[in-house]
Short mmCIF file of C-alpha atoms in Angstrom, two decimals:
data_model
loop_
_atom_site.label_atom_id
_atom_site.label_comp_id
_atom_site.label_asym_id
_atom_site.label_seq_id
_atom_site.Cartn_x
_atom_site.Cartn_y
_atom_site.Cartn_z
CA MET A 22 -91.83 17.75 -30.60
CA SER A 23 -90.62 17.22 -27.67
CA ILE A 24 -91.89 15.33 -24.83
CA ASN A 25 -91.38 15.79 -21.21
CA ILE A 26 -90.00 12.93 -18.75
CA THR A 27 -89.10 13.05 -15.47
CA PHE A 28 -86.51 10.35 -13.91
CA ILE A 29 -87.11 10.30 -9.85
CA HIS A 30 -83.26 9.31 -8.33
CA ALA A 31 -83.66 5.90 -6.38
CA ASP A 32 -82.83 8.05 -3.12
CA GLY A 33 -86.86 9.87 -3.89
CA GLU A 34 -85.61 12.79 -3.33
CA ARG A 35 -83.97 14.38 -6.67
CA GLU A 36 -85.59 14.66 -9.76
CA THR A 37 -84.50 15.06 -13.15
CA ARG A 38 -86.25 16.77 -16.05
CA VAL A 39 -85.23 16.27 -19.85
CA GLU A 40 -87.11 16.50 -22.89
CA ALA A 41 -87.38 13.59 -25.43
CA ARG A 42 -88.31 12.69 -28.85
CA ALA A 43 -90.88 10.82 -30.01
CA GLY A 44 -89.16 7.16 -30.94
CA GLU A 45 -87.24 7.59 -28.89
CA SER A 46 -86.65 4.21 -26.14
CA LEU A 47 -86.33 5.40 -22.61
CA LEU A 48 -83.70 3.89 -21.88
CA SER A 49 -81.59 5.94 -23.97
CA VAL A 50 -82.90 8.76 -22.85
CA GLY A 51 -82.21 8.13 -19.58
CA GLN A 52 -78.76 6.53 -20.53
CA ASN A 53 -78.24 9.62 -22.23
CA VAL A 54 -79.25 11.94 -19.11
CA GLY A 55 -76.69 9.71 -16.60
CA MET A 56 -79.63 7.89 -15.04
CA PRO A 57 -78.30 4.57 -13.19
CA LEU A 58 -80.17 2.40 -16.17
CA GLU A 59 -77.28 -0.27 -17.12
CA GLY A 60 -79.21 -1.69 -20.30
CA THR A 61 -76.97 -4.79 -19.87
CA CYS A 62 -78.72 -6.80 -22.92
CA GLU A 63 -78.64 -3.12 -24.77
CA GLY A 64 -82.58 -2.99 -25.11
CA GLN A 65 -82.84 -7.25 -26.35
CA MET A 66 -85.38 -7.73 -23.63
CA ALA A 67 -82.60 -10.45 -22.23
CA CYS A 68 -82.11 -8.55 -19.13
CA SER A 69 -83.56 -6.41 -16.06
CA THR A 70 -80.89 -3.94 -15.76
CA CYS A 71 -83.27 -1.16 -17.46
CA HIS A 72 -86.36 -1.70 -15.05
CA VAL A 73 -87.88 1.82 -13.49
CA ILE A 74 -91.23 2.06 -11.67
CA VAL A 75 -93.65 4.00 -13.87
CA SER A 76 -96.28 6.26 -11.61
CA ALA A 77 -99.08 5.32 -10.77
CA GLU A 78 -100.87 8.36 -12.71
CA ASP A 79 -98.80 7.75 -16.14
CA PHE A 80 -98.97 4.17 -16.40
CA LYS A 81 -101.96 3.93 -18.49
CA LYS A 82 -100.17 6.06 -20.91
CA LEU A 83 -98.26 3.28 -22.07
CA PRO A 84 -99.16 0.20 -23.81
CA PRO A 85 -99.65 -3.15 -22.65
CA ALA A 86 -96.02 -5.22 -21.37
CA SER A 87 -95.84 -7.89 -24.05
CA GLU A 88 -95.41 -11.58 -22.26
CA GLU A 89 -91.56 -11.59 -22.58
CA GLU A 90 -91.23 -8.56 -20.94
CA GLU A 91 -93.81 -9.48 -18.11
CA ASP A 92 -91.79 -12.77 -17.83
CA MET A 93 -88.47 -10.54 -17.33
CA LEU A 94 -90.00 -8.37 -15.10
CA ASP A 95 -90.90 -11.09 -12.85
CA MET A 96 -86.76 -11.51 -12.31
CA ALA A 97 -86.76 -7.77 -11.62
CA ALA A 98 -85.64 -6.37 -8.21
CA ALA A 99 -87.83 -4.08 -6.59
CA VAL A 100 -90.47 -4.99 -9.38
CA THR A 101 -93.63 -2.98 -8.46
CA ARG A 102 -96.91 -3.16 -10.02
CA THR A 103 -96.36 -0.45 -12.60
CA SER A 104 -92.06 -1.93 -13.21
CA ARG A 105 -91.71 -1.83 -16.70
CA LEU A 106 -88.17 -2.43 -18.63
CA SER A 107 -87.22 1.02 -19.84
CA CYS A 108 -86.27 -0.53 -23.59
CA GLN A 109 -89.40 -1.22 -24.21
CA ILE A 110 -90.97 1.32 -23.79
CA ILE A 111 -90.45 3.97 -26.74
CA LEU A 112 -91.30 7.69 -26.46
CA THR A 113 -94.95 9.07 -28.10
CA PRO A 114 -96.64 12.36 -27.80
CA ASP A 115 -99.01 10.40 -25.56
CA MET A 116 -96.54 10.11 -22.99
CA ASP A 117 -95.86 13.53 -22.28
CA GLY A 118 -95.22 14.07 -18.58
CA LEU A 119 -94.15 10.82 -17.99
CA SER A 120 -92.73 10.07 -14.66
CA VAL A 121 -90.27 7.08 -13.88
CA ARG A 122 -89.10 6.29 -10.69
CA ILE A 123 -85.29 4.18 -10.89
CA PRO A 124 -85.43 1.58 -8.26
CA GLY A 125 -82.38 1.10 -5.59
CA GLU A 126 -81.31 -2.23 -6.53
CA SER A 127 -81.25 -4.20 -9.88
CA ARG A 128 -80.85 -7.72 -11.20
CA ASN A 129 -79.13 -9.04 -13.90
CA MET A 130 -79.98 -12.10 -15.03
CA GLN A 131 -78.43 -12.09 -18.51
CA GLY A 132 -76.68 -15.56 -19.13
CA LEU A 133 -78.64 -17.54 -16.35
#
C-alpha cells in the first residue's frame, strides 16, 4: 500500500508530493526526493538536521515523541509545537496524506 506524503519546501510556496511505503522512515523518503534533510547522525537521534514541522491536522496521526526525541528537538532551530525528527517517523498506512514543512534553517548539535 502506498502512503501519500507532501513535503512543503522552506519557502512555503513549493510542494513535492511523493508516494512512500509503510515501514520507511520519513527521513529516507525525503532524502530520496531531494529534500534538504541532512540526517547527519544517520537516524540515530543524535542531531536535529532532519527536523520537520508536521501540519497541525496531521500531527495527531503520529505516535508521541519519545523523551529522547523531545530533548533533541529542544536544540533544533525554528522548532514549533508540531515539530518532529523525520528519522523517528516510521510511516504507517494511518499516515496517508501526511503533510510536513521543511524549516528554513537547521542546527547540527551532533558532537556537542
